[in-house]
Amino acid sequence: MTIFLRRLRAASVLLFALCCALAGSVSAHEFWMRAQPAAVAVGGATRLSLNVGEYFSGDVVAFSVQYVAALRHIASGVDQDLLPRVAKTATVGAFPIRLQQPGTHLFAYDSHPNRITLGGEKFHAYLHDEGMDEIVKQREQAGTGATPARERYRRYVKTLVEVGGKHDGSFAVKTGQRLEIVPIDDPLTAGVGDKLQFSLLFEQKPLANALIKAWYLHDDQTVTIRARTDAAGRFAFNLPYAGTWMLSVVHMIPTIDSTEDDWDSLWGNLSFDLKPRR
């Protein structure tokens, strides 16, 4: 497990995120969903937002059907398709929802596919940063290392919300997303320093040797902790700070159903609030 610290230049990150949102080209940069607040009383409301940026700092993007392919709400006795409630116009904003059921609530979002073309050098740098050097080797061995790469990417993100100070097994529900981070231990009952185990699934099967990043932002400083999945697709973190954490992963495969694309990338993400040390 490796820890990195970065001091952010907030204005630069915000400008970058806005440009990405407007252009629709957010590949190679994080995309996550947040619930604010992430803990509410029974009958209380939270607001879901979609965010894009670097180092867990960025800007809110439109919560609309132009970007949302699926939106699901899971809790004890609840499995709700929220897509019919998503805005039809691409206005930047959040998705408000009132939560009546005490316990853990899970929200899962799937994006529509988007496309980007990257030059060979930039594509390889992005692959290296996301722990996919094997694809770099494949391209170099095939003599295509300098060739631009046409990438089609999709986002699969989740967030957890606590209602009424209660908890249940909803945190571990497998949503069936194509790429999915699934907690084994409950992040909402854990505290700072506790070991938290997770599994990574690709098409409902464990995915080995994937690079997972855990992100935390406080006072313009980003903490990044890295881990790799084992042969069973499992990984673990001992997270050192209370507050909002975001886990991210990228998996890439050759495109087989389109002549317009070379690679399909899948971006998995999970966010939750960690309590202080117990």
PDB file of C-alpha atoms in Angstrom:
ATOM      1  CA  MET A   1       0.000   0.000   0.000  1.00  0.00           C
ATOM      2  CA  THR A   2       1.532   3.286  -1.159  1.00  0.00           C
ATOM      3  CA  ILE A   3       0.537   6.781   0.044  1.00  0.00           C
ATOM      4  CA  PHE A   4       0.997   9.999  -1.973  1.00  0.00           C
ATOM      5  CA  LEU A   5       0.363  13.635  -0.973  1.00  0.00           C
ATOM      6  CA  ARG A   6      -0.353  16.449  -3.412  1.00  0.00           C
ATOM      7  CA  ARG A   7      -1.000  20.151  -2.847  1.00  0.00           C
ATOM      8  CA  LEU A   8      -3.670  21.356  -5.262  1.00  0.00           C
ATOM      9  CA  ARG A   9      -4.023  24.599  -7.143  1.00  0.00           C
ATOM     10  CA  ALA A  10      -7.767  24.890  -6.770  1.00  0.00           C
ATOM     11  CA  ALA A  11      -8.387  27.436  -9.524  1.00  0.00           C
ATOM     12  CA  SER A  12      -6.496  25.390 -12.106  1.00  0.00           C
ATOM     13  CA  VAL A  13      -8.336  22.209 -11.190  1.00  0.00           C
ATOM     14  CA  LEU A  14     -11.720  23.944 -11.362  1.00  0.00           C
ATOM     15  CA  LEU A  15     -10.982  25.409 -14.789  1.00  0.00           C
ATOM     16  CA  PHE A  16      -9.800  22.015 -16.024  1.00  0.00           C
ATOM     17  CA  ALA A  17     -12.957  20.292 -14.761  1.00  0.00           C
ATOM     18  CA  LEU A  18     -15.232  22.853 -16.393  1.00  0.00           C
ATOM     19  CA  CYS A  19     -13.466  22.445 -19.717  1.00  0.00           C
ATOM     20  CA  CYS A  20     -13.773  18.661 -19.484  1.00  0.00           C
ATOM     21  CA  ALA A  21     -17.463  18.848 -18.663  1.00  0.00           C
ATOM     22  CA  LEU A  22     -18.200  21.154 -21.584  1.00  0.00           C
ATOM     23  CA  ALA A  23     -16.135  19.183 -24.055  1.00  0.00           C
ATOM     24  CA  GLY A  24     -17.407  15.796 -22.919  1.00  0.00           C
ATOM     25  CA  SER A  25     -13.819  14.496 -22.798  1.00  0.00           C
ATOM     26  CA  VAL A  26     -13.176  13.320 -19.272  1.00  0.00           C
ATOM     27  CA  SER A  27     -11.232  10.169 -20.017  1.00  0.00           C
ATOM     28  CA  ALA A  28      -8.153   9.675 -17.840  1.00  0.00           C
ATOM     29  CA  HIS A  29      -9.622  11.866 -15.092  1.00  0.00           C
ATOM     30  CA  GLU A  30     -11.706  10.861 -12.105  1.00  0.00           C
ATOM     31  CA  PHE A  31     -15.479  10.856 -12.124  1.00  0.00           C
ATOM     32  CA  TRP A  32     -17.420  10.240  -8.927  1.00  0.00           C
ATOM     33  CA  MET A  33     -20.812  10.575  -7.273  1.00  0.00           C
ATOM     34  CA  ARG A  34     -21.276  12.211  -3.862  1.00  0.00           C
ATOM     35  CA  ALA A  35     -24.207  12.366  -1.494  1.00  0.00           C
ATOM     36  CA  GLN A  36     -24.390  15.565   0.543  1.00  0.00           C
ATOM     37  CA  PRO A  37     -25.033  15.021   3.344  1.00  0.00           C
ATOM     38  CA  ALA A  38     -23.903  11.383   3.476  1.00  0.00           C
ATOM     39  CA  ALA A  39     -25.756  10.799   6.766  1.00  0.00           C
ATOM     40  CA  VAL A  40     -29.352  11.950   7.320  1.00  0.00           C
ATOM     41  CA  ALA A  41     -32.205  11.414   9.765  1.00  0.00           C
ATOM     42  CA  VAL A  42     -35.120   9.178   8.792  1.00  0.00           C
ATOM     43  CA  GLY A  43     -37.205  11.228   6.380  1.00  0.00           C
ATOM     44  CA  GLY A  44     -34.273  13.514   5.663  1.00  0.00           C
ATOM     45  CA  ALA A  45     -33.062  14.510   2.215  1.00  0.00           C
ATOM     46  CA  THR A  46     -29.718  14.237   0.491  1.00  0.00           C
ATOM     47  CA  ARG A  47     -28.498  15.472  -2.872  1.00  0.00           C
ATOM     48  CA  LEU A  48     -26.533  13.299  -5.283  1.00  0.00           C
ATOM     49  CA  SER A  49     -24.005  15.058  -7.493  1.00  0.00           C
ATOM     50  CA  LEU A  50     -21.789  13.922 -10.354  1.00  0.00           C
ATOM     51  CA  ASN A  51     -18.249  15.276 -10.282  1.00  0.00           C
ATOM     52  CA  VAL A  52     -15.257  15.306 -12.600  1.00  0.00           C
ATOM     53  CA  GLY A  53     -11.712  16.467 -11.954  1.00  0.00           C
ATOM     54  CA  GLU A  54      -8.218  15.596 -10.819  1.00  0.00           C
ATOM     55  CA  TYR A  55      -6.968  14.454  -7.426  1.00  0.00           C
ATOM     56  CA  PHE A  56     -10.526  14.257  -5.978  1.00  0.00           C
ATOM     57  CA  SER A  57     -11.119  17.937  -6.694  1.00  0.00           C
ATOM     58  CA  GLY A  58     -13.249  19.179  -9.546  1.00  0.00           C
ATOM     59  CA  ASP A  59     -16.645  20.458 -10.519  1.00  0.00           C
ATOM     60  CA  VAL A  60     -20.243  19.261 -10.615  1.00  0.00           C
ATOM     61  CA  VAL A  61     -21.527  18.202 -14.050  1.00  0.00           C
ATOM     62  CA  ALA A  62     -25.067  17.826 -15.364  1.00  0.00           C
ATOM     63  CA  PHE A  63     -27.212  15.167 -13.662  1.00  0.00           C
ATOM     64  CA  SER A  64     -29.340  14.486 -16.747  1.00  0.00           C
ATOM     65  CA  VAL A  65     -30.314  11.668 -19.099  1.00  0.00           C
ATOM     66  CA  GLN A  66     -27.663  12.861 -21.559  1.00  0.00           C
ATOM     67  CA  TYR A  67     -25.085  11.419 -19.146  1.00  0.00           C
ATOM     68  CA  VAL A  68     -27.070   8.997 -16.961  1.00  0.00           C
ATOM     69  CA  ALA A  69     -27.709   5.583 -18.535  1.00  0.00           C
ATOM     70  CA  ALA A  70     -28.846   3.983 -15.251  1.00  0.00           C
ATOM     71  CA  LEU A  71     -29.459   5.156 -11.688  1.00  0.00           C
ATOM     72  CA  ARG A  72     -30.420   2.646  -9.006  1.00  0.00           C
ATOM     73  CA  HIS A  73     -31.333   3.019  -5.318  1.00  0.00           C
ATOM     74  CA  ILE A  74     -30.844   0.014  -3.021  1.00  0.00           C
ATOM     75  CA  ALA A  75     -31.696  -0.286   0.680  1.00  0.00           C
ATOM     76  CA  SER A  76     -33.327  -2.854   2.966  1.00  0.00           C
ATOM     77  CA  GLY A  77     -36.507  -3.801   1.111  1.00  0.00           C
ATOM     78  CA  VAL A  78     -35.803  -1.189  -1.577  1.00  0.00           C
ATOM     79  CA  ASP A  79     -34.587  -1.677  -5.146  1.00  0.00           C
ATOM     80  CA  GLN A  80     -35.669   1.388  -7.076  1.00  0.00           C
ATOM     81  CA  ASP A  81     -34.990   2.499 -10.643  1.00  0.00           C
ATOM     82  CA  LEU A  82     -34.443   6.255 -10.410  1.00  0.00           C
ATOM     83  CA  LEU A  83     -33.800   6.868 -14.116  1.00  0.00           C
ATOM     84  CA  PRO A  84     -37.393   8.064 -14.787  1.00  0.00           C
ATOM     85  CA  ARG A  85     -36.778  10.871 -12.263  1.00  0.00           C
ATOM     86  CA  VAL A  86     -33.546  12.118 -13.860  1.00  0.00           C
ATOM     87  CA  ALA A  87     -33.722  15.521 -15.572  1.00  0.00           C
ATOM     88  CA  LYS A  88     -34.261  15.513 -19.325  1.00  0.00           C
ATOM     89  CA  THR A  89     -32.290  18.713 -19.921  1.00  0.00           C
ATOM     90  CA  ALA A  90     -28.525  18.999 -19.478  1.00  0.00           C
ATOM     91  CA  THR A  91     -28.488  21.605 -16.719  1.00  0.00           C
ATOM     92  CA  VAL A  92     -25.751  21.420 -14.106  1.00  0.00           C
ATOM     93  CA  GLY A  93     -27.201  20.422 -10.768  1.00  0.00           C
ATOM     94  CA  ALA A  94     -27.813  17.695  -8.214  1.00  0.00           C
ATOM     95  CA  PHE A  95     -30.374  14.920  -7.806  1.00  0.00           C
ATOM     96  CA  PRO A  96     -32.386  15.417  -4.582  1.00  0.00           C
ATOM     97  CA  ILE A  97     -33.938  12.439  -2.817  1.00  0.00           C
ATOM     98  CA  ARG A  98     -35.719  11.980   0.518  1.00  0.00           C
ATOM     99  CA  LEU A  99     -34.914   8.772   2.420  1.00  0.00           C
ATOM    100  CA  GLN A 100     -37.619   7.221   4.618  1.00  0.00           C
ATOM    101  CA  GLN A 101     -36.040   3.850   5.360  1.00  0.00           C
ATOM    102  CA  PRO A 102     -33.511   3.654   8.238  1.00  0.00           C
ATOM    103  CA  GLY A 103     -30.262   1.868   7.447  1.00  0.00           C
ATOM    104  CA  THR A 104     -27.697   1.846   4.649  1.00  0.00           C
ATOM    105  CA  HIS A 105     -28.622   3.217   1.232  1.00  0.00           C
ATOM    106  CA  LEU A 106     -26.619   2.455  -1.912  1.00  0.00           C
ATOM    107  CA  PHE A 107     -26.844   4.494  -5.105  1.00  0.00           C
ATOM    108  CA  ALA A 108     -25.377   3.138  -8.354  1.00  0.00           C
ATOM    109  CA  TYR A 109     -24.848   5.128 -11.553  1.00  0.00           C
ATOM    110  CA  ASP A 110     -23.908   3.957 -15.060  1.00  0.00           C
ATOM    111  CA  SER A 111     -22.899   6.429 -17.759  1.00  0.00           C
ATOM    112  CA  HIS A 112     -23.513   6.359 -21.471  1.00  0.00           C
ATOM    113  CA  PRO A 113     -20.382   5.585 -23.519  1.00  0.00           C
ATOM    114  CA  ASN A 114     -18.144   8.467 -24.578  1.00  0.00           C
ATOM    115  CA  ARG A 115     -15.171   8.536 -26.902  1.00  0.00           C
ATOM    116  CA  ILE A 116     -11.744  10.117 -27.036  1.00  0.00           C
ATOM    117  CA  THR A 117      -8.657   9.684 -29.231  1.00  0.00           C
ATOM    118  CA  LEU A 118      -5.238  10.045 -27.616  1.00  0.00           C
ATOM    119  CA  GLY A 119      -1.808  10.183 -29.213  1.00  0.00           C
ATOM    120  CA  GLY A 120       0.416   7.197 -28.562  1.00  0.00           C
ATOM    121  CA  GLU A 121       2.664   8.887 -25.989  1.00  0.00           C
ATOM    122  CA  LYS A 122      -0.230  10.399 -24.050  1.00  0.00           C
ATOM    123  CA  PHE A 123      -2.151   7.125 -24.145  1.00  0.00           C
ATOM    124  CA  HIS A 124       0.824   5.221 -22.748  1.00  0.00           C
ATOM    125  CA  ALA A 125       1.326   7.777 -19.961  1.00  0.00           C
ATOM    126  CA  TYR A 126      -2.329   7.405 -18.992  1.00  0.00           C
ATOM    127  CA  LEU A 127      -2.053   3.601 -19.038  1.00  0.00           C
ATOM    128  CA  HIS A 128       1.012   3.750 -16.808  1.00  0.00           C
ATOM    129  CA  ASP A 129      -0.713   6.032 -14.315  1.00  0.00           C
ATOM    130  CA  GLU A 130      -3.658   3.640 -14.099  1.00  0.00           C
ATOM    131  CA  GLY A 131      -1.457   0.574 -13.650  1.00  0.00           C
ATOM    132  CA  MET A 132      -1.981  -0.925 -17.107  1.00  0.00           C
ATOM    133  CA  ASP A 133       1.602  -1.201 -18.347  1.00  0.00           C
ATOM    134  CA  GLU A 134       0.809  -4.588 -19.878  1.00  0.00           C
ATOM    135  CA  ILE A 135      -1.214  -2.845 -22.589  1.00  0.00           C
ATOM    136  CA  VAL A 136       1.743  -0.531 -23.262  1.00  0.00           C
ATOM    137  CA  LYS A 137       3.923  -3.617 -23.780  1.00  0.00           C
ATOM    138  CA  GLN A 138       1.328  -5.170 -26.093  1.00  0.00           C
ATOM    139  CA  ARG A 139       1.207  -2.049 -28.261  1.00  0.00           C
ATOM    140  CA  GLU A 140       4.981  -1.715 -28.389  1.00  0.00           C
ATOM    141  CA  GLN A 141       5.431  -5.387 -29.289  1.00  0.00           C
ATOM    142  CA  ALA A 142       2.828  -5.012 -32.039  1.00  0.00           C
ATOM    143  CA  GLY A 143       4.645  -1.959 -33.411  1.00  0.00           C
ATOM    144  CA  THR A 144       1.675   0.329 -32.725  1.00  0.00           C
ATOM    145  CA  GLY A 145       3.153   2.244 -29.789  1.00  0.00           C
ATOM    146  CA  ALA A 146       3.158   5.558 -31.667  1.00  0.00           C
ATOM    147  CA  THR A 147      -0.304   5.037 -33.166  1.00  0.00           C
ATOM    148  CA  PRO A 148      -3.172   7.115 -31.728  1.00  0.00           C
ATOM    149  CA  ALA A 149      -5.609   5.103 -29.614  1.00  0.00           C
ATOM    150  CA  ARG A 150      -9.369   5.405 -30.038  1.00  0.00           C
ATOM    151  CA  GLU A 151     -10.976   4.804 -26.668  1.00  0.00           C
ATOM    152  CA  ARG A 152     -14.620   4.290 -25.720  1.00  0.00           C
ATOM    153  CA  TYR A 153     -15.164   4.739 -21.987  1.00  0.00           C
ATOM    154  CA  ARG A 154     -17.969   4.190 -19.493  1.00  0.00           C
ATOM    155  CA  ARG A 155     -18.342   5.070 -15.805  1.00  0.00           C
ATOM    156  CA  TYR A 156     -19.726   2.787 -13.091  1.00  0.00           C
ATOM    157  CA  VAL A 157     -19.941   4.684  -9.817  1.00  0.00           C
ATOM    158  CA  LYS A 158     -21.555   4.101  -6.420  1.00  0.00           C
ATOM    159  CA  THR A 159     -21.990   5.983  -3.154  1.00  0.00           C
ATOM    160  CA  LEU A 160     -23.234   5.033   0.316  1.00  0.00           C
ATOM    161  CA  VAL A 161     -25.579   6.972   2.612  1.00  0.00           C
ATOM    162  CA  GLU A 162     -26.404   6.333   6.278  1.00  0.00           C
ATOM    163  CA  VAL A 163     -30.005   6.981   7.402  1.00  0.00           C
ATOM    164  CA  GLY A 164     -31.157   7.298  10.999  1.00  0.00           C
ATOM    165  CA  GLY A 165     -27.818   6.156  12.410  1.00  0.00           C
ATOM    166  CA  LYS A 166     -28.659   2.570  11.408  1.00  0.00           C
ATOM    167  CA  HIS A 167     -26.713   0.124   9.256  1.00  0.00           C
ATOM    168  CA  ASP A 168     -27.449  -3.087   7.363  1.00  0.00           C
ATOM    169  CA  GLY A 169     -26.002  -5.309   4.661  1.00  0.00           C
ATOM    170  CA  SER A 170     -27.038  -3.087   1.756  1.00  0.00           C
ATOM    171  CA  PHE A 171     -23.441  -1.791   1.513  1.00  0.00           C
ATOM    172  CA  ALA A 172     -22.392  -5.191   0.128  1.00  0.00           C
ATOM    173  CA  VAL A 173     -25.161  -5.659  -2.451  1.00  0.00           C
ATOM    174  CA  LYS A 174     -23.794  -6.540  -5.888  1.00  0.00           C
ATOM    175  CA  THR A 175     -25.537  -4.237  -8.337  1.00  0.00           C
ATOM    176  CA  GLY A 176     -24.445  -6.124 -11.454  1.00  0.00           C
ATOM    177  CA  GLN A 177     -22.561  -3.168 -12.907  1.00  0.00           C
ATOM    178  CA  ARG A 178     -20.050  -4.293 -15.499  1.00  0.00           C
ATOM    179  CA  LEU A 179     -17.165  -3.063 -13.308  1.00  0.00           C
ATOM    180  CA  GLU A 180     -17.957  -2.865  -9.616  1.00  0.00           C
ATOM    181  CA  ILE A 181     -16.179  -2.213  -6.325  1.00  0.00           C
ATOM    182  CA  VAL A 182     -17.999  -4.185  -3.604  1.00  0.00           C
ATOM    183  CA  PRO A 183     -17.207  -3.664   0.098  1.00  0.00           C
ATOM    184  CA  ILE A 184     -16.621  -6.813   2.138  1.00  0.00           C
ATOM    185  CA  ASP A 185     -16.422  -4.867   5.410  1.00  0.00           C
ATOM    186  CA  ASP A 186     -18.939  -2.115   6.130  1.00  0.00           C
ATOM    187  CA  PRO A 187     -17.262   1.277   5.499  1.00  0.00           C
ATOM    188  CA  LEU A 188     -20.038   3.084   7.395  1.00  0.00           C
ATOM    189  CA  THR A 189     -19.443   1.248  10.683  1.00  0.00           C
ATOM    190  CA  ALA A 190     -15.638   1.296  10.445  1.00  0.00           C
ATOM    191  CA  GLY A 191     -13.380   3.966  11.867  1.00  0.00           C
ATOM    192  CA  VAL A 192     -10.043   5.542  11.027  1.00  0.00           C
ATOM    193  CA  GLY A 193      -7.282   2.931  10.878  1.00  0.00           C
ATOM    194  CA  ASP A 194      -9.595  -0.070  10.651  1.00  0.00           C
ATOM    195  CA  LYS A 195      -8.831  -2.601   7.944  1.00  0.00           C
ATOM    196  CA  LEU A 196     -11.430  -2.360   5.187  1.00  0.00           C
ATOM    197  CA  GLN A 197     -11.635  -5.156   2.638  1.00  0.00           C
ATOM    198  CA  PHE A 198     -13.223  -4.894  -0.792  1.00  0.00           C
ATOM    199  CA  SER A 199     -13.631  -6.993  -3.920  1.00  0.00           C
ATOM    200  CA  LEU A 200     -13.467  -5.911  -7.554  1.00  0.00           C
ATOM    201  CA  LEU A 201     -15.746  -7.562 -10.092  1.00  0.00           C
ATOM    202  CA  PHE A 202     -15.613  -7.364 -13.871  1.00  0.00           C
ATOM    203  CA  GLU A 203     -18.713  -8.837 -15.490  1.00  0.00           C
ATOM    204  CA  GLN A 204     -19.579 -10.345 -12.087  1.00  0.00           C
ATOM    205  CA  LYS A 205     -16.245 -12.184 -11.813  1.00  0.00           C
ATOM    206  CA  PRO A 206     -13.197 -11.304  -9.642  1.00  0.00           C
ATOM    207  CA  LEU A 207     -10.635  -9.117 -11.411  1.00  0.00           C
ATOM    208  CA  ALA A 208      -7.012  -9.722 -10.411  1.00  0.00           C
ATOM    209  CA  ASN A 209      -4.007  -7.362 -10.492  1.00  0.00           C
ATOM    210  CA  ALA A 210      -6.004  -4.161 -10.926  1.00  0.00           C
ATOM    211  CA  LEU A 211      -4.666  -0.902  -9.485  1.00  0.00           C
ATOM    212  CA  ILE A 212      -7.025   0.652  -6.930  1.00  0.00           C
ATOM    213  CA  LYS A 213      -6.606   4.228  -5.735  1.00  0.00           C
ATOM    214  CA  ALA A 214      -8.116   5.615  -2.528  1.00  0.00           C
ATOM    215  CA  TRP A 215      -8.531   9.413  -2.566  1.00  0.00           C
ATOM    216  CA  TYR A 216      -8.997  11.907   0.262  1.00  0.00           C
ATOM    217  CA  LEU A 217      -9.055  15.707   0.061  1.00  0.00           C
ATOM    218  CA  HIS A 218      -8.534  18.127   2.949  1.00  0.00           C
ATOM    219  CA  ASP A 219      -7.370  21.769   2.940  1.00  0.00           C
ATOM    220  CA  ASP A 220      -6.323  21.586  -0.736  1.00  0.00           C
ATOM    221  CA  GLN A 221      -4.110  18.571  -0.061  1.00  0.00           C
ATOM    222  CA  THR A 222      -4.927  15.251  -1.686  1.00  0.00           C
ATOM    223  CA  VAL A 223      -3.919  11.928  -0.158  1.00  0.00           C
ATOM    224  CA  THR A 224      -3.737   9.002  -2.587  1.00  0.00           C
ATOM    225  CA  ILE A 225      -3.249   5.430  -1.376  1.00  0.00           C
ATOM    226  CA  ARG A 226      -2.676   2.628  -3.873  1.00  0.00           C
ATOM    227  CA  ALA A 227      -3.248  -1.116  -3.713  1.00  0.00           C
ATOM    228  CA  ARG A 228      -3.520  -4.048  -6.127  1.00  0.00           C
ATOM    229  CA  THR A 229      -6.217  -6.690  -6.238  1.00  0.00           C
ATOM    230  CA  ASP A 230      -5.108 -10.229  -5.463  1.00  0.00           C
ATOM    231  CA  ALA A 231      -5.923 -13.379  -7.443  1.00  0.00           C
ATOM    232  CA  ALA A 232      -9.422 -13.401  -5.912  1.00  0.00           C
ATOM    233  CA  GLY A 233     -10.033  -9.767  -6.871  1.00  0.00           C
ATOM    234  CA  ARG A 234      -9.715  -8.597  -3.260  1.00  0.00           C
ATOM    235  CA  PHE A 235      -7.882  -5.616  -1.813  1.00  0.00           C
ATOM    236  CA  ALA A 236      -7.741  -3.769   1.505  1.00  0.00           C
ATOM    237  CA  PHE A 237      -6.997  -0.330   2.911  1.00  0.00           C
ATOM    238  CA  ASN A 238      -6.341   1.080   6.376  1.00  0.00           C
ATOM    239  CA  LEU A 239      -7.620   4.595   5.749  1.00  0.00           C
ATOM    240  CA  PRO A 240      -5.930   7.201   7.974  1.00  0.00           C
ATOM    241  CA  TYR A 241      -8.453  10.075   8.044  1.00  0.00           C
ATOM    242  CA  ALA A 242     -12.129  10.583   8.855  1.00  0.00           C
ATOM    243  CA  GLY A 243     -14.367  12.056   6.173  1.00  0.00           C
ATOM    244  CA  THR A 244     -15.183  11.390   2.534  1.00  0.00           C
ATOM    245  CA  TRP A 245     -13.123   8.787   0.675  1.00  0.00           C
ATOM    246  CA  MET A 246     -13.321   7.804  -2.967  1.00  0.00           C
ATOM    247  CA  LEU A 247     -11.995   4.543  -4.427  1.00  0.00           C
ATOM    248  CA  SER A 248     -11.288   4.350  -8.156  1.00  0.00           C
ATOM    249  CA  VAL A 249     -10.140   1.776 -10.694  1.00  0.00           C
ATOM    250  CA  VAL A 250      -9.819   1.529 -14.481  1.00  0.00           C
ATOM    251  CA  HIS A 251     -10.010  -1.656 -16.544  1.00  0.00           C
ATOM    252  CA  MET A 252      -9.356  -1.734 -20.281  1.00  0.00           C
ATOM    253  CA  ILE A 253     -10.094  -4.358 -22.928  1.00  0.00           C
ATOM    254  CA  PRO A 254      -9.812  -4.440 -26.738  1.00  0.00           C
ATOM    255  CA  THR A 255     -13.006  -3.354 -28.491  1.00  0.00           C
ATOM    256  CA  ILE A 256     -14.726  -6.217 -30.306  1.00  0.00           C
ATOM    257  CA  ASP A 257     -18.077  -4.719 -31.368  1.00  0.00           C
ATOM    258  CA  SER A 258     -17.109  -1.483 -33.108  1.00  0.00           C
ATOM    259  CA  THR A 259     -14.853  -0.466 -35.976  1.00  0.00           C
ATOM    260  CA  GLU A 260     -14.748   3.103 -34.607  1.00  0.00           C
ATOM    261  CA  ASP A 261     -12.908   2.168 -31.401  1.00  0.00           C
ATOM    262  CA  ASP A 262      -9.737   0.315 -30.436  1.00  0.00           C
ATOM    263  CA  TRP A 263     -10.219   0.038 -26.674  1.00  0.00           C
ATOM    264  CA  ASP A 264     -13.058  -0.069 -24.170  1.00  0.00           C
ATOM    265  CA  SER A 265     -12.240   1.350 -20.750  1.00  0.00           C
ATOM    266  CA  LEU A 266     -14.427   0.851 -17.712  1.00  0.00           C
ATOM    267  CA  TRP A 267     -14.108   3.177 -14.743  1.00  0.00           C
ATOM    268  CA  GLY A 268     -15.276   1.889 -11.363  1.00  0.00           C
ATOM    269  CA  ASN A 269     -15.770   4.122  -8.354  1.00  0.00           C
ATOM    270  CA  LEU A 270     -17.106   3.990  -4.786  1.00  0.00           C
ATOM    271  CA  SER A 271     -17.431   6.868  -2.307  1.00  0.00           C
ATOM    272  CA  PHE A 272     -18.358   6.844   1.377  1.00  0.00           C
ATOM    273  CA  ASP A 273     -17.785   8.738   4.618  1.00  0.00           C
ATOM    274  CA  LEU A 274     -15.429   7.189   7.176  1.00  0.00           C
ATOM    275  CA  LYS A 275     -15.984   7.834  10.879  1.00  0.00           C
ATOM    276  CA  PRO A 276     -13.278   8.908  13.363  1.00  0.00           C
ATOM    277  CA  ARG A 277     -11.305   6.256  15.203  1.00  0.00           C
ATOM    278  CA  ARG A 278     -13.614   4.069  17.303  1.00  0.00           C
TER     279      ARG A 278
END
